[in-house]
Amino acid sequence: MKIPVLDLKPQYESIRADIQEAINRVLESGAFIMGPDVKLFEQEVAEYLGVKHAISVNSGTDALVIGLKALGIGEGDEVITTPFSFFATAESIGNVGAKPVFTDIDPKSFNINPEEIKAKITPSTKVIMPVHLYGYPAAMGQIMDIAKEYGLKVIEDCAQSFGARYYGTDSDLNSKFTGTIGNVGAFSFFPSKNLGAYGDGGLIVTNNDQVAELAKALRAHGAKKKYHNEMLGHNSRLDTLQAAILRVKLQHIDEWNEGRRRVAKTYNQLLADIPGIITPELADGHVFHQYTIRVLDGKREQVQQYLASQDISTMIYYPIPQDQLPVYQGQYPVNPMSIQLSKEVLSLPIWSEMTLDLQVMVVEKFIYALK
Ligand SMILES: *Cc1c(COP(=O)(O)O)cnc(C)c1O
């Protein structure tokens, strides 16, 4: 039997009737662009996250680009971010004309190391952009303190962390959802994400009225009023069909994130005391978009190949840190921790409904492959 890295079918089967009803409603209405479900989804997701404004867009990448532009970021500005993320993070910064400045990561959380941020701040620094990688909330308490001290904005890349909550030591931010702590939060509804559409989709959230107004104009060709365009914008609206699907799925997100945490906890129990690996921390509020192990002693490729030969899919997020990708032609110095982790990380199959039997199969083969 093949074990994929993600199986979306059990989830679909559990909501099939509601999804088909939602799709039919949109098809019958004919309101495919900015139909009523878009507004309703925005209201419902804003209420869920406890944030004033939710502006839906065409993708997580667009949420980052439009979020940056709505914060006034552009040519000559520097944005401090993590090297260890999907390229959309750095790409969005470059696409608004700004320069990404990469700061190394903390090996426990895989996220930007707040201790190293201050050394990267220059007079051109405008924004810190943490990524809540794999669903593990970044160190928002320290990041917000630094932002306050230096007068910087914060935009959170929450593509992998829908429904994750931040908990820190002594922090008044405790239990806030990721995306609602900085000036802007950017979410992705790419189908494999924790809250996934059946196509592309994204969301910008903010508590700031001006930022929200600008983001709304930027997603619709820079027009606050139709045919009265005030600036260069984008065509980046969330399809009504996807909004209707997301309204159904939003009702289940807590239970699905709980399912992912349960699977992660079980993996950690099954893999406890196995030498040569480091299992991920079950941090409070973590929603395990990925369950990612560190495989030490240069054995990762051997393990991945053996598992593939046994029909078990695994993934490497990410084999090359963003700052070392060919696009940058070696212009950035290496960040040693991110390089090391890019050689060790291996993400095992995880989805909310994954059964114990499948997990035991994965773990048995994994342990065999390590020998
Ligand atoms: C998926 C992802 C994005 C981009 O989201 P899209 O909806 O695919 O454009 C950005 N950042 C991170 C960390 C991601 O995982």
PDB file of N, CA, C and O in Angstrom, residues 108-109 135-137 165 167 261 268 280-288:
ATOM      1  N   LYS A 108      15.480  24.679  17.261  1.00  0.00           N
ATOM      2  CA  LYS A 108      14.375  24.029  17.968  1.00  0.00           C
ATOM      3  C   LYS A 108      13.041  24.319  17.289  1.00  0.00           C
ATOM      4  O   LYS A 108      12.192  23.447  17.145  1.00  0.00           O
ATOM      5  N   SER A 109      12.870  25.570  16.840  1.00  0.00           N
ATOM      6  CA  SER A 109      11.585  25.969  16.254  1.00  0.00           C
ATOM      7  C   SER A 109      11.643  26.002  14.732  1.00  0.00           C
ATOM      8  O   SER A 109      10.615  26.113  14.075  1.00  0.00           O
ATOM      9  N   GLY A 135       3.940  25.358  10.935  1.00  0.00           N
ATOM     10  CA  GLY A 135       2.855  25.584  11.899  1.00  0.00           C
ATOM     11  C   GLY A 135       3.331  25.903  13.306  1.00  0.00           C
ATOM     12  O   GLY A 135       2.515  26.014  14.223  1.00  0.00           O
ATOM     13  N   TYR A 136       4.652  26.061  13.479  1.00  0.00           N
ATOM     14  CA  TYR A 136       5.241  26.377  14.796  1.00  0.00           C
ATOM     15  C   TYR A 136       5.314  27.895  14.936  1.00  0.00           C
ATOM     16  O   TYR A 136       6.043  28.548  14.195  1.00  0.00           O
ATOM     17  N   PRO A 137       4.569  28.486  15.876  1.00  0.00           N
ATOM     18  CA  PRO A 137       4.579  29.944  15.995  1.00  0.00           C
ATOM     19  C   PRO A 137       5.983  30.491  16.291  1.00  0.00           C
ATOM     20  O   PRO A 137       6.668  29.989  17.180  1.00  0.00           O
ATOM     21  N   ARG A 165      -1.692  29.245  17.580  1.00  0.00           N
ATOM     22  CA  ARG A 165      -1.711  30.319  18.568  1.00  0.00           C
ATOM     23  C   ARG A 165      -0.329  30.466  19.184  1.00  0.00           C
ATOM     24  O   ARG A 165       0.369  29.486  19.392  1.00  0.00           O
ATOM     25  N   TYR A 167       2.177  31.244  22.215  1.00  0.00           N
ATOM     26  CA  TYR A 167       2.334  31.250  23.671  1.00  0.00           C
ATOM     27  C   TYR A 167       3.792  31.515  23.988  1.00  0.00           C
ATOM     28  O   TYR A 167       4.664  30.831  23.456  1.00  0.00           O
ATOM     29  N   ARG A 261      -2.163  17.588  15.632  1.00  0.00           N
ATOM     30  CA  ARG A 261      -1.380  17.548  16.882  1.00  0.00           C
ATOM     31  C   ARG A 261      -1.369  16.133  17.471  1.00  0.00           C
ATOM     32  O   ARG A 261      -0.366  15.677  17.991  1.00  0.00           O
ATOM     33  N   ASN A 268       5.852  11.249  17.985  1.00  0.00           N
ATOM     34  CA  ASN A 268       6.899  11.515  18.975  1.00  0.00           C
ATOM     35  C   ASN A 268       7.013  10.371  19.974  1.00  0.00           C
ATOM     36  O   ASN A 268       8.110  10.003  20.391  1.00  0.00           O
ATOM     37  N   PRO A 280      10.371  16.672  16.550  1.00  0.00           N
ATOM     38  CA  PRO A 280       9.964  18.074  16.778  1.00  0.00           C
ATOM     39  C   PRO A 280       9.314  18.274  18.143  1.00  0.00           C
ATOM     40  O   PRO A 280       8.749  17.348  18.716  1.00  0.00           O
ATOM     41  N   GLU A 281       9.423  19.499  18.613  1.00  0.00           N
ATOM     42  CA  GLU A 281       8.840  19.865  19.891  1.00  0.00           C
ATOM     43  C   GLU A 281       7.325  19.992  19.762  1.00  0.00           C
ATOM     44  O   GLU A 281       6.844  20.579  18.781  1.00  0.00           O
ATOM     45  N   LEU A 282       6.590  19.472  20.746  1.00  0.00           N
ATOM     46  CA  LEU A 282       5.123  19.642  20.745  1.00  0.00           C
ATOM     47  C   LEU A 282       4.785  20.979  21.403  1.00  0.00           C
ATOM     48  O   LEU A 282       4.100  21.028  22.431  1.00  0.00           O
ATOM     49  N   ALA A 283       5.288  22.062  20.808  1.00  0.00           N
ATOM     50  CA  ALA A 283       5.111  23.391  21.403  1.00  0.00           C
ATOM     51  C   ALA A 283       3.623  23.736  21.495  1.00  0.00           C
ATOM     52  O   ALA A 283       2.826  23.334  20.641  1.00  0.00           O
ATOM     53  N   ASP A 284       3.267  24.496  22.536  1.00  0.00           N
ATOM     54  CA  ASP A 284       1.882  24.961  22.673  1.00  0.00           C
ATOM     55  C   ASP A 284       1.485  25.748  21.429  1.00  0.00           C
ATOM     56  O   ASP A 284       2.260  26.569  20.942  1.00  0.00           O
ATOM     57  N   GLY A 285       0.292  25.524  20.939  1.00  0.00           N
ATOM     58  CA  GLY A 285      -0.228  26.316  19.826  1.00  0.00           C
ATOM     59  C   GLY A 285       0.242  25.877  18.452  1.00  0.00           C
ATOM     60  O   GLY A 285      -0.236  26.385  17.438  1.00  0.00           O
ATOM     61  N   HIS A 286       1.185  24.945  18.380  1.00  0.00           N
ATOM     62  CA  HIS A 286       1.754  24.428  17.112  1.00  0.00           C
ATOM     63  C   HIS A 286       0.670  23.621  16.378  1.00  0.00           C
ATOM     64  O   HIS A 286       0.011  22.793  17.002  1.00  0.00           O
ATOM     65  N   VAL A 287       0.500  23.846  15.082  1.00  0.00           N
ATOM     66  CA  VAL A 287      -0.553  23.119  14.349  1.00  0.00           C
ATOM     67  C   VAL A 287      -0.008  22.107  13.331  1.00  0.00           C
ATOM     68  O   VAL A 287      -0.771  21.563  12.531  1.00  0.00           O
ATOM     69  N   PHE A 288       1.287  21.834  13.378  1.00  0.00           N
ATOM     70  CA  PHE A 288       1.877  20.742  12.589  1.00  0.00           C
ATOM     71  C   PHE A 288       1.407  20.682  11.145  1.00  0.00           C
ATOM     72  O   PHE A 288       0.917  19.654  10.677  1.00  0.00           O
TER      73      PHE A 288
END
